[in-house]
GROMACS .gro file of C-alpha atoms in nm:
model
  134
    1MET     CA    1   9.131  -0.366 -13.028
    2GLY     CA    2   9.368  -0.400 -13.320
    3ASP     CA    3   9.746  -0.428 -13.333
    4ASP     CA    4   9.955  -0.192 -13.541
    5GLY     CA    5  10.300  -0.344 -13.464
    6MET     CA    6  10.459  -0.006 -13.386
    7ILE     CA    7  10.745  -0.151 -13.178
    8LYS     CA    8  10.970  -0.424 -13.314
    9GLY     CA    9  11.091  -0.731 -13.129
   10ASP     CA   10  10.966  -1.007 -12.904
   11ARG     CA   11  10.664  -0.940 -12.686
   12LEU     CA   12  10.410  -1.095 -12.460
   13ILE     CA   13  10.055  -1.034 -12.583
   14LEU     CA   14   9.738  -1.017 -12.374
   15ARG     CA   15   9.419  -0.936 -12.566
   16GLY     CA   16   9.059  -0.875 -12.471
   17LEU     CA   17   9.093  -0.877 -12.093
   18MET     CA   18   8.756  -0.771 -11.947
   19PHE     CA   19   8.700  -0.643 -11.595
   20HIS     CA   20   8.434  -0.450 -11.410
   21GLY     CA   21   8.557  -0.125 -11.260
   22PHE     CA   22   8.431   0.207 -11.123
   23HIS     CA   23   8.640   0.456 -11.319
   24GLY     CA   24   8.509   0.780 -11.463
   25VAL     CA   25   8.415   1.130 -11.374
   26LYS     CA   26   8.036   1.084 -11.372
   27PRO     CA   27   7.861   0.984 -11.047
   28GLU     CA   28   7.683   0.692 -11.216
   29GLU     CA   29   8.018   0.552 -11.335
   30ARG     CA   30   8.149   0.558 -10.979
   31LYS     CA   31   7.828   0.405 -10.838
   32LEU     CA   32   7.733   0.140 -11.094
   33GLY     CA   33   8.065   0.074 -11.259
   34GLN     CA   34   8.107  -0.070 -11.606
   35LYS     CA   35   8.305  -0.312 -11.818
   36PHE     CA   36   8.655  -0.218 -11.929
   37LEU     CA   37   8.844  -0.387 -12.214
   38ILE     CA   38   9.223  -0.410 -12.178
   39ASP     CA   39   9.500  -0.506 -12.423
   40VAL     CA   40   9.862  -0.530 -12.309
   41ASP     CA   41  10.186  -0.581 -12.504
   42ALA     CA   42  10.508  -0.623 -12.306
   43TRP     CA   43  10.837  -0.621 -12.499
   44MET     CA   44  11.125  -0.830 -12.374
   45ASP     CA   45  11.380  -1.076 -12.508
   46LEU     CA   46  11.201  -1.411 -12.534
   47ARG     CA   47  11.502  -1.603 -12.668
   48PRO     CA   48  11.612  -1.741 -12.330
   49ALA     CA   49  11.267  -1.886 -12.265
   50GLY     CA   50  11.242  -2.013 -12.623
   51LYS     CA   51  11.574  -2.198 -12.581
   52SER     CA   52  11.522  -2.330 -12.228
   53ASP     CA   53  11.145  -2.393 -12.231
   54ASP     CA   54  11.155  -2.275 -11.866
   55LEU     CA   55  10.900  -2.031 -11.722
   56SER     CA   56  11.168  -1.876 -11.502
   57ASP     CA   57  11.328  -1.733 -11.819
   58THR     CA   58  11.023  -1.518 -11.905
   59VAL     CA   59  10.736  -1.330 -11.743
   60SER     CA   60  10.415  -1.524 -11.692
   61TYR     CA   61  10.112  -1.388 -11.873
   62THR     CA   62   9.917  -1.446 -11.553
   63ASP     CA   63  10.135  -1.201 -11.363
   64ILE     CA   64  10.058  -0.922 -11.614
   65TYR     CA   65   9.693  -1.027 -11.615
   66ARG     CA   66   9.681  -0.986 -11.236
   67ILE     CA   67   9.834  -0.639 -11.255
   68ALA     CA   68   9.569  -0.525 -11.505
   69ARG     CA   69   9.287  -0.691 -11.309
   70ASP     CA   70   9.396  -0.548 -10.975
   71ILE     CA   71   9.419  -0.196 -11.117
   72VAL     CA   72   9.094  -0.202 -11.315
   73GLU     CA   73   8.899  -0.366 -11.027
   74GLY     CA   74   9.079  -0.157 -10.766
   75GLN     CA   75   9.087   0.211 -10.662
   76PRO     CA   76   8.866   0.419 -10.895
   77GLN     CA   77   9.037   0.668 -11.123
   78ASN     CA   78   8.877   0.961 -11.298
   79LEU     CA   79   9.048   0.905 -11.635
   80LEU     CA   80   9.129   0.607 -11.853
   81GLU     CA   81   9.471   0.769 -11.893
   82SER     CA   82   9.534   0.709 -11.524
   83VAL     CA   83   9.426   0.346 -11.545
   84ALA     CA   84   9.659   0.286 -11.841
   85GLU     CA   85   9.946   0.469 -11.671
   86LEU     CA   86   9.911   0.257 -11.356
   87ILE     CA   87   9.916  -0.066 -11.555
   88THR     CA   88  10.227   0.035 -11.755
   89SER     CA   89  10.421   0.175 -11.460
   90THR     CA   90  10.341  -0.122 -11.237
   91THR     CA   91  10.442  -0.369 -11.507
   92LEU     CA   92  10.773  -0.192 -11.578
   93THR     CA   93  10.853  -0.158 -11.209
   94LYS     CA   94  10.774  -0.517 -11.122
   95PHE     CA   95  10.952  -0.674 -11.419
   96PRO     CA   96  11.295  -0.519 -11.502
   97CYS     CA   97  11.334  -0.751 -11.803
   98ILE     CA   98  11.043  -0.579 -11.976
   99VAL     CA   99  11.173  -0.287 -12.187
  100ALA     CA  100  10.845  -0.139 -12.311
  101VAL     CA  101  10.474  -0.177 -12.242
  102ARG     CA  102  10.172  -0.072 -12.450
  103VAL     CA  103   9.832  -0.066 -12.283
  104LYS     CA  104   9.494   0.003 -12.443
  105VAL     CA  105   9.200   0.071 -12.213
  106GLY     CA  106   8.856   0.074 -12.376
  107LYS     CA  107   8.507   0.156 -12.252
  108PRO     CA  108   8.261  -0.047 -12.460
  109HIS     CA  109   7.951   0.109 -12.297
  110VAL     CA  110   7.986   0.486 -12.329
  111ALA     CA  111   7.711   0.744 -12.370
  112VAL     CA  112   7.765   0.892 -12.716
  113LEU     CA  113   7.525   0.977 -12.997
  114GLY     CA  114   7.595   0.679 -13.218
  115PRO     CA  115   7.718   0.321 -13.226
  116VAL     CA  116   8.076   0.244 -13.121
  117ASP     CA  117   8.272  -0.072 -13.040
  118TYR     CA  118   8.453   0.116 -12.763
  119LEU     CA  119   8.620   0.449 -12.685
  120GLY     CA  120   8.950   0.455 -12.503
  121VAL     CA  121   9.315   0.536 -12.478
  122GLU     CA  122   9.644   0.375 -12.572
  123ILE     CA  123   9.977   0.455 -12.411
  124VAL     CA  124  10.329   0.324 -12.458
  125ARG     CA  125  10.599   0.351 -12.195
  126TYR     CA  126  10.967   0.258 -12.223
  127ARG     CA  127  11.241   0.178 -11.977
  128ASN     CA  128  11.525   0.431 -12.011
  129VAL     CA  129  11.896   0.339 -12.044
  130SER     CA  130  11.945   0.349 -11.668
  131GLY     CA  131  11.671   0.087 -11.632
  132ALA     CA  132  11.407   0.318 -11.481
  133PRO     CA  133  11.056   0.341 -11.632
  134VAL     CA  134  10.989   0.664 -11.825
   0.00000   0.00000   0.00000
Protein backbone atom coordinates (compact mmCIF):
# COMPACT_ATOMS: atom_id res chain seq x y z
CA MET A 1 0.00 0.00 0.00
CA GLY A 2 1.99 2.92 -1.35
CA ASP A 3 2.69 6.34 0.10
CA ASP A 4 1.92 9.51 -1.81
CA GLY A 5 3.20 12.02 0.79
CA MET A 6 0.06 14.20 0.58
CA ILE A 7 0.57 15.85 4.00
CA LYS A 8 3.84 17.55 4.91
CA GLY A 9 5.69 17.28 8.20
CA ASP A 10 6.80 14.74 10.75
CA ARG A 11 4.84 11.53 11.10
CA LEU A 12 4.78 8.12 12.65
CA ILE A 13 4.48 5.39 10.02
CA LEU A 14 2.97 1.92 10.45
CA ARG A 15 2.89 -0.24 7.31
CA GLY A 16 1.52 -3.64 6.46
CA LEU A 17 -0.32 -4.41 9.69
CA MET A 18 -2.31 -7.62 9.15
CA PHE A 19 -5.22 -8.76 11.27
CA HIS A 20 -8.08 -11.22 10.96
CA GLY A 21 -11.51 -9.61 11.24
CA PHE A 22 -15.17 -10.25 10.48
CA HIS A 23 -16.10 -7.07 8.60
CA GLY A 24 -18.31 -6.99 5.54
CA VAL A 25 -21.90 -7.12 4.40
CA LYS A 26 -21.90 -10.74 3.17
CA PRO A 27 -22.83 -13.53 5.59
CA GLU A 28 -19.67 -15.51 4.78
CA GLU A 29 -17.50 -12.48 5.67
CA ARG A 30 -19.20 -12.29 9.05
CA LYS A 31 -18.94 -16.04 9.66
CA LEU A 32 -15.47 -16.93 8.34
CA GLY A 33 -13.73 -13.58 8.53
CA GLN A 34 -10.72 -12.61 6.46
CA LYS A 35 -7.37 -10.87 6.52
CA PHE A 36 -7.25 -7.07 6.53
CA LEU A 37 -4.20 -5.00 5.65
CA ILE A 38 -3.77 -1.68 7.50
CA ASP A 39 -1.44 1.29 6.97
CA VAL A 40 -1.41 4.23 9.38
CA ASP A 41 0.32 7.62 9.22
CA ALA A 42 0.05 9.89 12.26
CA TRP A 43 1.33 13.48 11.92
CA MET A 44 2.82 15.18 14.95
CA ASP A 45 5.87 17.23 15.87
CA LEU A 46 8.69 14.73 16.42
CA ARG A 47 11.33 17.35 17.27
CA PRO A 48 10.93 17.02 21.07
CA ALA A 49 11.51 13.25 20.91
CA GLY A 50 14.34 13.71 18.43
CA LYS A 51 16.09 16.11 20.81
CA SER A 52 15.39 14.28 24.08
CA ASP A 53 15.57 10.63 22.90
CA ASP A 54 12.75 10.02 25.40
CA LEU A 55 9.66 7.94 24.57
CA SER A 56 7.51 10.21 26.74
CA ASP A 57 8.02 12.97 24.13
CA THR A 58 6.29 11.02 21.36
CA VAL A 59 3.56 8.45 20.78
CA SER A 60 4.64 4.82 20.81
CA TYR A 61 4.06 2.92 17.57
CA THR A 62 2.75 0.06 19.69
CA ASP A 63 -0.08 2.22 21.04
CA ILE A 64 -1.31 2.98 17.51
CA TYR A 65 -0.78 -0.66 16.52
CA ARG A 66 -3.03 -1.75 19.42
CA ILE A 67 -5.75 0.68 18.36
CA ALA A 68 -5.76 -0.74 14.83
CA ARG A 69 -5.62 -4.33 16.07
CA ASP A 70 -8.41 -3.89 18.61
CA ILE A 71 -10.70 -2.30 16.01
CA VAL A 72 -10.00 -4.76 13.19
CA GLU A 73 -10.23 -7.79 15.48
CA GLY A 74 -13.16 -6.31 17.42
CA GLN A 75 -16.80 -5.50 16.72
CA PRO A 76 -17.67 -6.32 13.08
CA GLN A 77 -18.50 -3.40 10.81
CA ASN A 78 -20.32 -3.57 7.49
CA LEU A 79 -17.98 -1.20 5.65
CA LEU A 80 -14.24 -0.65 5.45
CA GLU A 81 -15.06 3.04 5.72
CA SER A 82 -16.35 2.41 9.25
CA VAL A 83 -13.23 0.46 10.21
CA ALA A 84 -10.98 3.28 8.95
CA GLU A 85 -13.10 5.95 10.65
CA LEU A 86 -12.90 4.13 13.99
CA ILE A 87 -9.11 3.87 13.76
CA THR A 88 -8.65 7.56 12.89
CA SER A 89 -11.14 8.90 15.44
CA THR A 90 -9.77 6.71 18.25
CA THR A 91 -6.19 7.73 17.47
CA LEU A 92 -7.02 11.46 17.38
CA THR A 93 -9.08 11.22 20.57
CA LYS A 94 -6.48 9.26 22.53
CA PHE A 95 -3.46 11.34 21.45
CA PRO A 96 -4.03 15.13 21.42
CA CYS A 97 -0.49 15.70 20.10
CA ILE A 98 -1.41 14.01 16.81
CA VAL A 99 -2.74 16.60 14.34
CA ALA A 100 -3.74 14.32 11.44
CA VAL A 101 -4.16 10.62 10.74
CA ARG A 102 -4.31 8.75 7.45
CA VAL A 103 -5.58 5.16 7.48
CA LYS A 104 -5.71 2.69 4.60
CA VAL A 105 -7.76 -0.47 5.04
CA GLY A 106 -7.34 -3.16 2.40
CA LYS A 107 -9.01 -6.48 1.74
CA PRO A 108 -6.50 -8.73 -0.05
CA HIS A 109 -8.97 -11.59 -0.58
CA VAL A 110 -12.01 -10.14 -2.29
CA ALA A 111 -14.33 -11.83 -4.78
CA VAL A 112 -13.81 -9.96 -8.05
CA LEU A 113 -13.40 -11.12 -11.63
CA GLY A 114 -9.67 -10.68 -11.91
CA PRO A 115 -6.41 -10.52 -9.97
CA VAL A 116 -5.89 -7.74 -7.40
CA ASP A 117 -3.38 -7.04 -4.64
CA TYR A 118 -6.19 -5.64 -2.49
CA LEU A 119 -9.26 -3.43 -2.64
CA GLY A 120 -9.86 -0.87 0.07
CA VAL A 121 -10.32 2.63 1.34
CA GLU A 122 -8.11 5.47 2.51
CA ILE A 123 -9.26 8.29 4.75
CA VAL A 124 -7.53 11.30 6.27
CA ARG A 125 -8.81 13.10 9.35
CA TYR A 126 -7.46 16.29 10.92
CA ARG A 127 -7.72 17.91 14.33
CA ASN A 128 -9.42 21.31 14.05
CA VAL A 129 -8.07 24.55 15.55
CA SER A 130 -9.99 23.96 18.79
CA GLY A 131 -8.21 20.61 19.17
CA ALA A 132 -11.21 18.41 18.41
CA PRO A 133 -11.03 15.69 15.75
CA VAL A 134 -12.93 16.51 12.52
